[in-house]
Amino acid sequence: MIVRRRLFRAAAGSLTVLACGLLAACDSTARSTQSAAATTVTTTAPSPTPSVRTLPPSQLCTVLTTGVAQRIVPDARFAARVGPNKGAAPDVCDYTSADGRSTLNLTPASRTYAAELSAAHNLSANPSSAGMRDVQVDTVDALGRQAFRETAYQTQSKQQLTFVVWNAGSRTWVLTYATATSTPSAPATVSDDKVAGAARSITAKLPTDK
């Protein structure tokens, strides 16, 4: 599973709030059930499971094609997207290896290029805050207006990660490669990096509208 860029604290906070809410609800339900048990037996129907739907492929998959993905993940296959029946689906194109150990995805950045670069340098200075180690930030030449590569090892999920972030036109893009490995490895040089190479090959095809 790909570790999404720097969402750890936000996710932890949301889970804490949700857990507290559930505990409060459970405590209230228990008291009500104990009170009602003296007079009657109540059967409670299970809560319905939220429905999901299969989402159509993102238009970004016409840019990050299977052929391009297989330059990085040789047996890459398109990963179907699922999402709730309500709400907007994230604009992302995903591929995964046959054994599920490697993933590749393309998505618009949620922040400006400057904010992404600043976050990368902050993470490099304090990698343990996100459960990372060996975080390295390198400039990538000949890619959009400006670009950088961030490499790291995620200790909890045991994944080697590569993020290539670049500004093209009015938008910033993130191409993420993750592969499961029990042993961290040194990243390739930027000039030989296949992820950066793939980013260069698709830039001209990226949508320019916001």
XYZ file of C-alpha atoms in Angstrom:
210
model
C 0.000 0.000 0.000
C 1.453 3.335 -0.961
C 2.098 5.718 1.862
C 0.383 8.950 0.898
C 2.496 12.074 1.135
C 2.741 13.467 4.666
C -0.804 12.710 5.865
C 0.221 10.765 8.966
C -0.637 13.304 11.641
C -3.937 14.286 10.024
C -4.938 10.651 9.697
C -3.996 9.894 13.293
C -6.057 12.825 14.532
C -9.110 11.721 12.553
C -8.825 8.178 13.901
C -8.586 9.457 17.466
C -11.740 11.555 17.088
C -13.565 8.637 15.474
C -12.492 6.240 18.227
C -13.658 8.610 20.962
C -17.004 9.021 19.245
C -17.446 5.271 18.927
C -16.519 4.680 22.572
C -19.053 7.287 23.703
C -21.742 5.718 21.531
C -20.929 2.228 22.805
C -21.100 3.377 26.441
C -24.484 5.045 25.889
C -25.845 1.966 24.084
C -24.683 -0.333 26.879
C -26.533 1.678 29.533
C -29.724 1.755 27.462
C -29.563 -1.994 26.814
C -29.055 -2.809 30.504
C -32.102 -0.694 31.402
C -34.317 -2.288 28.756
C -33.248 -5.844 29.573
C -35.449 -5.893 32.728
C -38.654 -5.716 30.695
C -37.979 -6.973 27.174
C -35.488 -8.528 24.803
C -34.480 -6.265 21.911
C -32.983 -7.503 18.654
C -30.767 -4.949 16.948
C -30.244 -5.209 13.201
C -26.613 -4.917 12.047
C -25.566 -1.544 10.714
C -25.630 -1.413 6.910
C -22.254 -1.508 5.189
C -21.601 1.664 3.196
C -22.027 0.911 -0.495
C -19.114 1.360 -2.849
C -18.876 1.625 -6.589
C -16.242 0.907 -9.183
C -14.981 4.166 -10.599
C -14.104 4.695 -14.253
C -10.385 4.998 -15.012
C -8.970 8.439 -14.409
C -8.172 10.450 -17.531
C -4.613 10.427 -16.215
C -4.392 6.779 -17.296
C -4.378 7.994 -20.893
C -1.142 9.756 -19.925
C 0.419 7.208 -17.583
C -0.313 4.233 -19.813
C 0.375 0.581 -19.029
C 3.356 0.701 -21.375
C 4.911 3.599 -19.479
C 4.161 1.977 -16.106
C 5.860 -1.248 -17.187
C 9.138 0.603 -17.652
C 9.205 0.835 -13.860
C 7.083 -2.163 -12.806
C 7.596 -4.829 -15.529
C 4.345 -6.701 -14.808
C 2.314 -3.588 -13.957
C -1.425 -3.899 -14.308
C -4.126 -1.266 -14.010
C -5.654 -1.112 -10.528
C -9.411 -0.569 -10.543
C -10.606 2.280 -8.367
C -13.453 2.002 -5.900
C -15.112 4.805 -4.003
C -18.221 5.769 -2.032
C -21.437 6.445 -3.897
C -21.290 10.034 -2.701
C -18.410 12.466 -2.887
C -15.806 13.325 -5.473
C -13.315 10.659 -6.481
C -9.622 11.535 -6.296
C -7.971 12.092 -9.660
C -5.332 9.370 -9.639
C -4.065 6.666 -11.993
C -2.846 3.532 -10.187
C -0.879 0.483 -11.256
C 0.285 -2.482 -9.203
C 2.560 -5.459 -9.766
C 1.149 -8.973 -10.099
C 2.264 -9.859 -6.572
C 1.019 -6.560 -5.135
C 4.427 -5.623 -3.735
C 5.032 -2.641 -6.021
C 2.759 0.259 -6.908
C 2.962 3.283 -9.170
C 0.578 6.227 -9.322
C 0.191 9.644 -10.882
C -1.853 12.395 -9.282
C -2.029 16.207 -9.195
C -0.324 17.664 -6.133
C -2.625 18.999 -3.424
C -0.191 21.848 -2.716
C 1.894 24.263 -4.704
C 5.314 23.199 -5.934
C 6.991 25.475 -3.377
C 4.965 23.907 -0.553
C 5.794 20.390 -1.748
C 9.514 21.217 -1.886
C 9.451 22.812 1.556
C 7.662 19.770 3.007
C 10.241 17.458 1.427
C 13.125 19.385 2.994
C 11.353 19.456 6.361
C 10.873 15.698 6.185
C 14.525 15.247 5.243
C 15.503 17.171 8.371
C 13.159 15.166 10.619
C 12.304 11.826 8.930
C 11.321 10.003 12.112
C 8.265 12.270 12.475
C 6.689 10.317 9.590
C 8.231 6.942 10.318
C 10.827 7.445 7.593
C 14.571 7.059 7.270
C 17.181 7.822 4.619
C 15.143 10.724 3.199
C 16.946 12.439 0.338
C 15.833 15.356 -1.860
C 17.473 15.903 -5.253
C 16.880 18.370 -8.073
C 15.668 16.833 -11.339
C 16.780 18.552 -14.545
C 14.902 18.823 -17.850
C 11.478 18.182 -16.329
C 8.813 20.887 -16.540
C 9.630 24.285 -15.096
C 11.207 22.819 -11.975
C 11.301 19.396 -10.394
C 12.707 17.379 -7.525
C 12.940 13.755 -6.468
C 12.343 12.613 -2.906
C 13.500 9.134 -1.895
C 12.936 7.475 1.475
C 12.387 4.236 3.323
C 9.174 3.812 5.313
C 10.044 1.709 8.346
C 6.565 0.549 9.402
C 5.331 -0.624 5.999
C 8.883 -1.573 4.904
C 8.623 0.242 1.587
C 11.238 1.942 -0.524
C 9.615 5.123 -1.840
C 10.343 7.483 -4.704
C 8.354 10.674 -5.294
C 9.019 12.794 -8.377
C 7.327 16.189 -8.068
C 7.336 18.662 -10.907
C 5.681 21.859 -12.070
C 4.345 21.821 -15.613
C 2.297 24.730 -16.885
C -0.096 25.861 -14.177
C -0.106 22.572 -12.265
C 2.161 20.460 -10.099
C 2.251 16.670 -10.416
C 3.418 13.776 -8.279
C 4.546 10.404 -9.651
C 4.964 7.925 -6.796
C 6.683 4.539 -6.863
C 6.680 2.226 -3.850
C 8.059 -1.263 -3.514
C 8.097 -3.580 -0.513
C 11.541 -4.553 0.735
C 12.885 -5.572 4.112
C 16.220 -3.903 3.420
C 16.604 -0.232 2.432
C 18.629 0.382 -0.703
C 20.483 3.388 -2.047
C 18.500 5.230 -4.762
C 19.708 5.346 -8.346
C 21.378 8.508 -9.530
C 18.854 11.081 -10.702
C 20.025 10.764 -14.315
C 19.361 6.993 -14.230
C 16.137 7.136 -12.230
C 13.335 5.346 -14.116
C 10.619 7.273 -12.243
C 12.092 10.620 -13.275
C 12.479 9.277 -16.811
C 8.819 8.262 -16.933
C 7.799 11.703 -15.667
C 9.749 13.333 -18.494
C 8.112 11.082 -21.081
C 4.534 11.945 -20.063
C 4.829 15.673 -19.315
C 3.781 16.855 -22.773
C 0.550 14.800 -22.512
C -0.568 16.069 -19.114
C -3.827 18.066 -18.951
C -3.256 21.788 -18.580
C -6.650 22.814 -17.171
C -7.006 23.352 -13.433
